[in-house]
mmCIF file of N, CA and C in Angstrom:
data_model
loop_
_atom_site.group_PDB
_atom_site.id
_atom_site.type_symbol
_atom_site.label_atom_id
_atom_site.label_comp_id
_atom_site.label_asym_id
_atom_site.label_seq_id
_atom_site.Cartn_x
_atom_site.Cartn_y
_atom_site.Cartn_z
ATOM 1 N N MET A 1 98.694 120.605 122.044
ATOM 2 C CA MET A 1 98.060 120.004 120.842
ATOM 3 C C MET A 1 98.230 118.568 121.037
ATOM 4 N N PRO A 2 97.034 117.727 120.968
ATOM 5 C CA PRO A 2 97.188 116.266 120.912
ATOM 6 C C PRO A 2 98.084 115.684 119.923
ATOM 7 N N PRO A 3 98.680 114.519 120.333
ATOM 8 C CA PRO A 3 99.684 113.906 119.475
ATOM 9 C C PRO A 3 99.120 113.545 118.073
ATOM 10 N N GLN A 4 97.828 113.134 118.008
ATOM 11 C CA GLN A 4 97.330 112.678 116.730
ATOM 12 C C GLN A 4 97.190 114.008 115.894
ATOM 13 N N THR A 5 96.756 115.176 116.356
ATOM 14 C CA THR A 5 96.865 116.420 115.598
ATOM 15 C C THR A 5 98.214 116.817 115.146
ATOM 16 N N GLU A 6 99.271 116.663 115.871
ATOM 17 C CA GLU A 6 100.619 116.995 115.573
ATOM 18 C C GLU A 6 100.973 115.974 114.548
ATOM 19 N N ASP A 7 100.765 114.752 114.521
ATOM 20 C CA ASP A 7 101.104 113.695 113.535
ATOM 21 C C ASP A 7 100.459 114.029 112.320
ATOM 22 N N ARG A 8 99.086 114.497 112.279
ATOM 23 C CA ARG A 8 98.491 114.834 111.056
ATOM 24 C C ARG A 8 99.001 116.006 110.418
ATOM 25 N N LEU A 9 99.355 117.056 111.195
ATOM 26 C CA LEU A 9 100.080 118.333 110.720
ATOM 27 C C LEU A 9 101.362 117.971 110.004
ATOM 28 N N GLN A 10 102.238 117.111 110.689
ATOM 29 C CA GLN A 10 103.411 116.807 110.135
ATOM 30 C C GLN A 10 103.187 115.972 108.841
ATOM 31 N N HIS A 11 102.241 115.042 108.789
ATOM 32 C CA HIS A 11 101.937 114.454 107.650
ATOM 33 C C HIS A 11 101.631 115.249 106.335
ATOM 34 N N ARG A 12 100.740 116.237 106.732
ATOM 35 C CA ARG A 12 100.436 117.198 105.560
ATOM 36 C C ARG A 12 101.505 118.090 105.187
ATOM 37 N N MET A 13 102.297 118.543 106.083
ATOM 38 C CA MET A 13 103.503 119.287 105.695
ATOM 39 C C MET A 13 104.542 118.380 104.915
ATOM 40 N N LEU A 14 104.649 117.177 105.251
ATOM 41 C CA LEU A 14 105.733 116.382 104.498
ATOM 42 C C LEU A 14 105.143 116.076 103.011
ATOM 43 N N GLN A 15 103.798 115.912 103.023
ATOM 44 C CA GLN A 15 103.329 115.649 101.783
ATOM 45 C C GLN A 15 103.376 116.925 100.850
ATOM 46 N N LYS A 16 103.126 118.126 101.503
ATOM 47 C CA LYS A 16 103.184 119.278 100.743
ATOM 48 C C LYS A 16 104.707 119.521 100.249
ATOM 49 N N GLU A 17 105.606 119.307 101.194
ATOM 50 C CA GLU A 17 106.989 119.501 100.978
ATOM 51 C C GLU A 17 107.659 118.690 99.846
ATOM 52 N N TYR A 18 107.280 117.365 99.969
ATOM 53 C CA TYR A 18 107.705 116.351 99.010
ATOM 54 C C TYR A 18 106.921 116.021 97.838
ATOM 55 N N GLY A 19 105.637 116.375 97.901
ATOM 56 C CA GLY A 19 104.831 116.182 96.678
ATOM 57 C C GLY A 19 104.934 114.718 96.045
ATOM 58 N N ASN A 20 105.236 114.784 94.791
ATOM 59 C CA ASN A 20 105.197 113.514 94.071
ATOM 60 C C ASN A 20 106.304 112.509 94.596
ATOM 61 N N PHE A 21 107.325 113.013 95.311
ATOM 62 C CA PHE A 21 108.233 112.087 96.026
ATOM 63 C C PHE A 21 107.687 111.331 96.964
ATOM 64 N N TYR A 22 106.790 112.043 97.783
ATOM 65 C CA TYR A 22 106.135 111.387 98.953
ATOM 66 C C TYR A 22 105.288 110.140 98.312
ATOM 67 N N ARG A 23 104.646 110.484 97.262
ATOM 68 C CA ARG A 23 103.660 109.420 96.681
ATOM 69 C C ARG A 23 104.576 108.290 96.122
ATOM 70 N N ALA A 24 105.774 108.542 95.403
ATOM 71 C CA ALA A 24 106.667 107.590 94.974
ATOM 72 C C ALA A 24 107.121 106.669 96.160
ATOM 73 N N VAL A 25 107.487 107.176 97.286
ATOM 74 C CA VAL A 25 107.962 106.424 98.434
ATOM 75 C C VAL A 25 106.818 105.457 98.842
ATOM 76 N N SER A 26 105.570 105.977 98.930
ATOM 77 C CA SER A 26 104.393 105.207 99.312
ATOM 78 C C SER A 26 104.203 104.075 98.355
ATOM 79 N N ASP A 27 104.312 104.382 97.019
ATOM 80 C CA ASP A 27 104.156 103.281 96.000
ATOM 81 C C ASP A 27 105.167 102.320 96.148
ATOM 82 N N ILE A 28 106.431 102.648 96.340
ATOM 83 C CA ILE A 28 107.578 101.695 96.506
ATOM 84 C C ILE A 28 107.365 100.765 97.785
ATOM 85 N N LEU A 29 106.931 101.281 98.934
ATOM 86 C CA LEU A 29 106.752 100.510 100.045
ATOM 87 C C LEU A 29 105.527 99.714 99.970
ATOM 88 N N PHE A 30 104.488 100.191 99.289
ATOM 89 C CA PHE A 30 103.307 99.329 99.006
ATOM 90 C C PHE A 30 103.630 98.125 98.143
ATOM 91 N N ARG A 31 104.446 98.342 97.110
ATOM 92 C CA ARG A 31 104.834 97.323 96.224
ATOM 93 C C ARG A 31 105.656 96.373 96.781
ATOM 94 N N HIS A 32 106.698 96.665 97.583
ATOM 95 C CA HIS A 32 107.561 95.727 98.226
ATOM 96 C C HIS A 32 106.928 95.150 99.534
ATOM 97 N N ASN A 33 106.075 95.922 100.329
ATOM 98 C CA ASN A 33 105.378 95.473 101.237
ATOM 99 C C ASN A 33 106.192 94.766 102.282
ATOM 100 N N PRO A 34 107.252 95.393 102.968
ATOM 101 C CA PRO A 34 108.120 94.790 103.787
ATOM 102 C C PRO A 34 107.359 94.161 105.005
ATOM 103 N N MET A 35 106.255 94.601 105.430
ATOM 104 C CA MET A 35 105.514 94.053 106.677
ATOM 105 C C MET A 35 104.425 93.033 106.224
ATOM 106 N N GLU A 36 104.395 92.812 104.835
ATOM 107 C CA GLU A 36 103.410 91.902 104.411
ATOM 108 C C GLU A 36 102.090 92.189 104.855
ATOM 109 N N LEU A 37 101.716 93.411 104.752
ATOM 110 C CA LEU A 37 100.288 93.905 105.049
ATOM 111 C C LEU A 37 99.351 93.379 104.041
ATOM 112 N N ASP A 38 98.099 93.291 104.390
ATOM 113 C CA ASP A 38 97.131 92.557 103.560
ATOM 114 C C ASP A 38 96.400 93.495 102.574
ATOM 115 N N GLY A 39 96.818 94.602 102.350
ATOM 116 C CA GLY A 39 96.104 95.468 101.368
ATOM 117 C C GLY A 39 96.264 95.170 99.953
ATOM 118 N N LYS A 40 95.145 95.286 99.324
ATOM 119 C CA LYS A 40 95.206 95.249 97.739
ATOM 120 C C LYS A 40 95.315 96.571 97.053
ATOM 121 N N HIS A 41 95.097 97.592 97.833
ATOM 122 C CA HIS A 41 95.207 99.032 97.243
ATOM 123 C C HIS A 41 96.108 99.725 98.298
ATOM 124 N N ASN A 42 96.779 100.767 97.723
ATOM 125 C CA ASN A 42 97.664 101.513 98.555
ATOM 126 C C ASN A 42 96.853 102.579 99.191
ATOM 127 N N THR A 43 96.460 102.210 100.504
ATOM 128 C CA THR A 43 95.659 103.089 101.308
ATOM 129 C C THR A 43 96.395 103.963 102.322
ATOM 130 N N GLY A 44 97.752 103.857 102.143
ATOM 131 C CA GLY A 44 98.545 104.753 103.138
ATOM 132 C C GLY A 44 98.778 104.060 104.301
ATOM 133 N N ASP A 45 98.849 102.655 104.276
ATOM 134 C CA ASP A 45 99.220 101.906 105.588
ATOM 135 C C ASP A 45 100.628 102.258 105.997
ATOM 136 N N TYR A 46 101.565 102.686 105.110
ATOM 137 C CA TYR A 46 102.979 102.924 105.584
ATOM 138 C C TYR A 46 103.147 104.516 105.743
ATOM 139 N N ASN A 47 102.093 105.214 105.830
ATOM 140 C CA ASN A 47 102.254 106.642 105.963
ATOM 141 C C ASN A 47 103.094 107.061 107.276
ATOM 142 N N PRO A 48 102.803 106.459 108.264
ATOM 143 C CA PRO A 48 103.617 106.819 109.448
ATOM 144 C C PRO A 48 105.188 106.508 109.341
ATOM 145 N N GLU A 49 105.473 105.421 108.642
ATOM 146 C CA GLU A 49 106.849 105.071 108.355
ATOM 147 C C GLU A 49 107.386 106.097 107.289
ATOM 148 N N ILE A 50 106.608 106.441 106.315
ATOM 149 C CA ILE A 50 107.133 107.414 105.350
ATOM 150 C C ILE A 50 107.343 108.658 106.009
ATOM 151 N N ASP A 51 106.523 109.146 106.897
ATOM 152 C CA ASP A 51 106.578 110.413 107.645
ATOM 153 C C ASP A 51 107.877 110.419 108.417
ATOM 154 N N ALA A 52 108.244 109.397 109.084
ATOM 155 C CA ALA A 52 109.448 109.297 110.018
ATOM 156 C C ALA A 52 110.599 109.124 109.035
ATOM 157 N N LEU A 53 110.518 108.442 107.958
ATOM 158 C CA LEU A 53 111.626 108.472 106.993
ATOM 159 C C LEU A 53 111.898 109.758 106.420
ATOM 160 N N LEU A 54 110.938 110.396 105.855
ATOM 161 C CA LEU A 54 111.116 111.725 105.197
ATOM 162 C C LEU A 54 111.531 112.908 106.139
ATOM 163 N N SER A 55 111.064 112.708 107.491
ATOM 164 C CA SER A 55 111.541 113.928 108.214
ATOM 165 C C SER A 55 112.980 113.788 108.654
ATOM 166 N N ARG A 56 113.689 112.604 108.270
ATOM 167 C CA ARG A 56 115.023 112.402 108.569
ATOM 168 C C ARG A 56 115.818 112.078 107.253
ATOM 169 N N ILE A 57 115.220 112.198 106.091
ATOM 170 C CA ILE A 57 115.884 111.541 104.876
ATOM 171 C C ILE A 57 117.218 112.407 104.585
ATOM 172 N N ARG A 58 117.210 113.711 104.968
ATOM 173 C CA ARG A 58 118.422 114.538 104.600
ATOM 174 C C ARG A 58 119.680 114.057 105.457
ATOM 175 N N GLU A 59 119.580 113.120 106.408
ATOM 176 C CA GLU A 59 120.612 112.528 107.155
ATOM 177 C C GLU A 59 121.388 111.512 106.322
ATOM 178 N N ALA A 60 120.699 110.957 105.273
ATOM 179 C CA ALA A 60 121.139 109.907 104.547
ATOM 180 C C ALA A 60 122.103 110.449 103.304
ATOM 181 N N GLU A 61 123.361 109.981 103.360
ATOM 182 C CA GLU A 61 124.223 110.571 102.470
ATOM 183 C C GLU A 61 124.474 109.586 101.131
ATOM 184 N N ASN A 62 123.946 108.385 101.366
ATOM 185 C CA ASN A 62 124.025 107.382 100.280
ATOM 186 C C ASN A 62 122.920 106.373 100.467
ATOM 187 N N VAL A 63 122.931 105.341 99.618
ATOM 188 C CA VAL A 63 121.789 104.376 99.564
ATOM 189 C C VAL A 63 121.982 103.615 100.735
ATOM 190 N N SER A 64 123.136 103.264 101.184
ATOM 191 C CA SER A 64 123.422 102.384 102.482
ATOM 192 C C SER A 64 122.803 103.105 103.629
ATOM 193 N N ALA A 65 123.183 104.335 103.779
ATOM 194 C CA ALA A 65 122.651 105.164 105.008
ATOM 195 C C ALA A 65 121.161 105.249 104.905
ATOM 196 N N LEU A 66 120.450 105.346 103.695
ATOM 197 C CA LEU A 66 119.126 105.235 103.571
ATOM 198 C C LEU A 66 118.473 104.001 104.051
ATOM 199 N N GLN A 67 119.082 102.817 103.572
ATOM 200 C CA GLN A 67 118.705 101.625 104.076
ATOM 201 C C GLN A 67 118.747 101.431 105.544
ATOM 202 N N ASP A 68 119.815 101.981 106.226
ATOM 203 C CA ASP A 68 119.864 101.920 107.689
ATOM 204 C C ASP A 68 118.784 102.646 108.154
ATOM 205 N N LEU A 69 118.549 103.851 107.695
ATOM 206 C CA LEU A 69 117.348 104.676 108.167
ATOM 207 C C LEU A 69 116.008 104.057 107.980
ATOM 208 N N LEU A 70 115.917 103.346 106.860
ATOM 209 C CA LEU A 70 114.567 102.757 106.569
ATOM 210 C C LEU A 70 114.291 101.517 107.486
ATOM 211 N N PHE A 71 115.415 100.836 107.774
ATOM 212 C CA PHE A 71 115.290 99.714 108.559
ATOM 213 C C PHE A 71 115.112 100.236 110.091
ATOM 214 N N GLU A 72 115.825 101.328 110.521
ATOM 215 C CA GLU A 72 115.694 101.774 111.826
ATOM 216 C C GLU A 72 114.046 102.311 112.039
ATOM 217 N N VAL A 73 113.536 102.938 110.944
ATOM 218 C CA VAL A 73 112.147 103.353 111.108
ATOM 219 C C VAL A 73 111.209 102.152 111.320
ATOM 220 N N PHE A 74 111.400 101.013 110.541
ATOM 221 C CA PHE A 74 110.566 99.836 110.651
ATOM 222 C C PHE A 74 110.779 99.181 111.964
ATOM 223 N N LEU A 75 112.025 99.093 112.381
ATOM 224 C CA LEU A 75 112.338 98.408 113.678
ATOM 225 C C LEU A 75 111.633 99.282 114.849
ATOM 226 N N THR A 76 111.662 100.579 114.786
ATOM 227 C CA THR A 76 110.983 101.329 115.782
ATOM 228 C C THR A 76 109.540 101.081 115.800
ATOM 229 N N ASP A 77 108.855 101.096 114.650
ATOM 230 C CA ASP A 77 107.401 101.005 114.607
ATOM 231 C C ASP A 77 106.868 99.580 114.753
ATOM 232 N N PHE A 78 107.714 98.655 114.267
ATOM 233 C CA PHE A 78 107.009 97.309 114.246
ATOM 234 C C PHE A 78 107.807 96.241 115.232
ATOM 235 N N GLY A 79 108.984 96.589 115.576
ATOM 236 C CA GLY A 79 109.715 95.813 116.679
ATOM 237 C C GLY A 79 110.587 94.758 115.988
ATOM 238 N N GLU A 80 111.596 94.439 116.592
ATOM 239 C CA GLU A 80 112.644 93.504 116.093
ATOM 240 C C GLU A 80 112.045 92.194 115.667
ATOM 241 N N GLU A 81 111.154 91.717 116.417
ATOM 242 C CA GLU A 81 110.458 90.286 116.063
ATOM 243 C C GLU A 81 109.622 90.396 114.656
ATOM 244 N N ASN A 82 109.208 91.526 114.194
ATOM 245 C CA ASN A 82 108.424 91.678 113.134
ATOM 246 C C ASN A 82 108.998 92.248 111.956
ATOM 247 N N CYS A 83 110.037 93.116 112.045
ATOM 248 C CA CYS A 83 110.567 93.763 110.786
ATOM 249 C C CYS A 83 111.469 93.035 109.998
ATOM 250 N N GLY A 84 111.987 91.912 110.431
ATOM 251 C CA GLY A 84 112.864 91.203 109.633
ATOM 252 C C GLY A 84 114.234 91.738 109.673
ATOM 253 N N SER A 85 115.239 91.312 108.762
ATOM 254 C CA SER A 85 116.502 91.744 108.704
ATOM 255 C C SER A 85 116.731 92.980 107.862
ATOM 256 N N ARG A 86 117.825 93.579 108.219
ATOM 257 C CA ARG A 86 118.153 94.805 107.437
ATOM 258 C C ARG A 86 118.162 94.573 105.827
ATOM 259 N N GLU A 87 118.643 93.346 105.449
ATOM 260 C CA GLU A 87 118.608 93.112 104.086
ATOM 261 C C GLU A 87 117.233 93.173 103.251
ATOM 262 N N ARG A 88 116.192 92.910 104.236
ATOM 263 C CA ARG A 88 114.794 93.081 103.609
ATOM 264 C C ARG A 88 114.414 94.361 102.964
ATOM 265 N N TYR A 89 115.238 95.397 103.531
ATOM 266 C CA TYR A 89 115.129 96.839 102.989
ATOM 267 C C TYR A 89 115.952 97.212 101.988
ATOM 268 N N GLU A 90 116.808 96.340 101.393
ATOM 269 C CA GLU A 90 117.721 96.736 100.380
ATOM 270 C C GLU A 90 117.201 97.257 99.128
ATOM 271 N N VAL A 91 116.208 96.387 98.592
ATOM 272 C CA VAL A 91 115.659 96.890 97.241
ATOM 273 C C VAL A 91 114.803 97.992 97.403
ATOM 274 N N PRO A 92 113.944 98.125 98.458
ATOM 275 C CA PRO A 92 113.022 99.360 98.589
ATOM 276 C C PRO A 92 113.944 100.617 98.814
ATOM 277 N N ALA A 93 115.050 100.496 99.575
ATOM 278 C CA ALA A 93 115.851 101.571 99.831
ATOM 279 C C ALA A 93 116.582 102.134 98.598
ATOM 280 N N SER A 94 116.939 101.142 97.716
ATOM 281 C CA SER A 94 117.654 101.470 96.455
ATOM 282 C C SER A 94 116.636 102.264 95.625
ATOM 283 N N GLU A 95 115.427 101.721 95.504
ATOM 284 C CA GLU A 95 114.367 102.481 94.584
ATOM 285 C C GLU A 95 114.046 103.786 95.274
ATOM 286 N N ILE A 96 113.902 103.896 96.581
ATOM 287 C CA ILE A 96 113.694 105.226 97.071
ATOM 288 C C ILE A 96 114.783 106.100 96.999
ATOM 289 N N TRP A 97 116.024 105.670 97.061
ATOM 290 C CA TRP A 97 117.201 106.578 96.730
ATOM 291 C C TRP A 97 117.166 107.149 95.347
ATOM 292 N N LYS A 98 116.874 106.186 94.437
ATOM 293 C CA LYS A 98 116.770 106.732 92.986
ATOM 294 C C LYS A 98 115.730 107.835 92.823
ATOM 295 N N ALA A 99 114.617 107.621 93.442
ATOM 296 C CA ALA A 99 113.446 108.610 93.364
ATOM 297 C C ALA A 99 113.905 109.848 94.100
ATOM 298 N N TYR A 100 114.654 109.742 95.179
ATOM 299 C CA TYR A 100 115.132 110.937 96.083
ATOM 300 C C TYR A 100 116.104 111.776 95.187
ATOM 301 N N GLU A 101 117.058 111.015 94.502
ATOM 302 C CA GLU A 101 117.984 111.700 93.645
ATOM 303 C C GLU A 101 117.251 112.486 92.551
ATOM 304 N N ARG A 102 116.099 112.006 92.018
ATOM 305 C CA ARG A 102 115.420 112.634 90.877
ATOM 306 C C ARG A 102 114.722 113.812 91.558
ATOM 307 N N HIS A 103 114.165 113.625 92.699
ATOM 308 C CA HIS A 103 113.554 114.706 93.518
ATOM 309 C C HIS A 103 114.500 115.873 93.753
ATOM 310 N N ARG A 104 115.700 115.571 94.282
ATOM 311 C CA ARG A 104 116.641 116.578 94.539
ATOM 312 C C ARG A 104 117.160 117.356 93.278
ATOM 313 N N ALA A 105 117.061 116.689 92.100
ATOM 314 C CA ALA A 105 117.475 117.359 91.025
ATOM 315 C C ALA A 105 116.511 118.331 90.335
ATOM 316 N N THR A 106 115.278 118.325 90.901
ATOM 317 C CA THR A 106 114.243 119.226 90.414
ATOM 318 C C THR A 106 114.201 120.456 91.163
#
């Protein structure tokens, strides 16, 4: 199976598995826009990063671990020269963690 097809399948599976939480993460990243993308509407520019994050989110035992994971995802996808410091991801990670806790409670 071509990598693009596998990526699309994983994307759909994660959207189905996480539902509203997936959308919440997308909205959080769009609002904080850590890569300063030029979009005026949330068109899913961060979907590959969300997919990578959610495929590993169960590894995060607390908000600090989630921040590390979020930073790692952006570091991998955008490179050290573009992703900024770990601190850039503190507020989005905190908001994602709160949404994740709500998601797990349901």
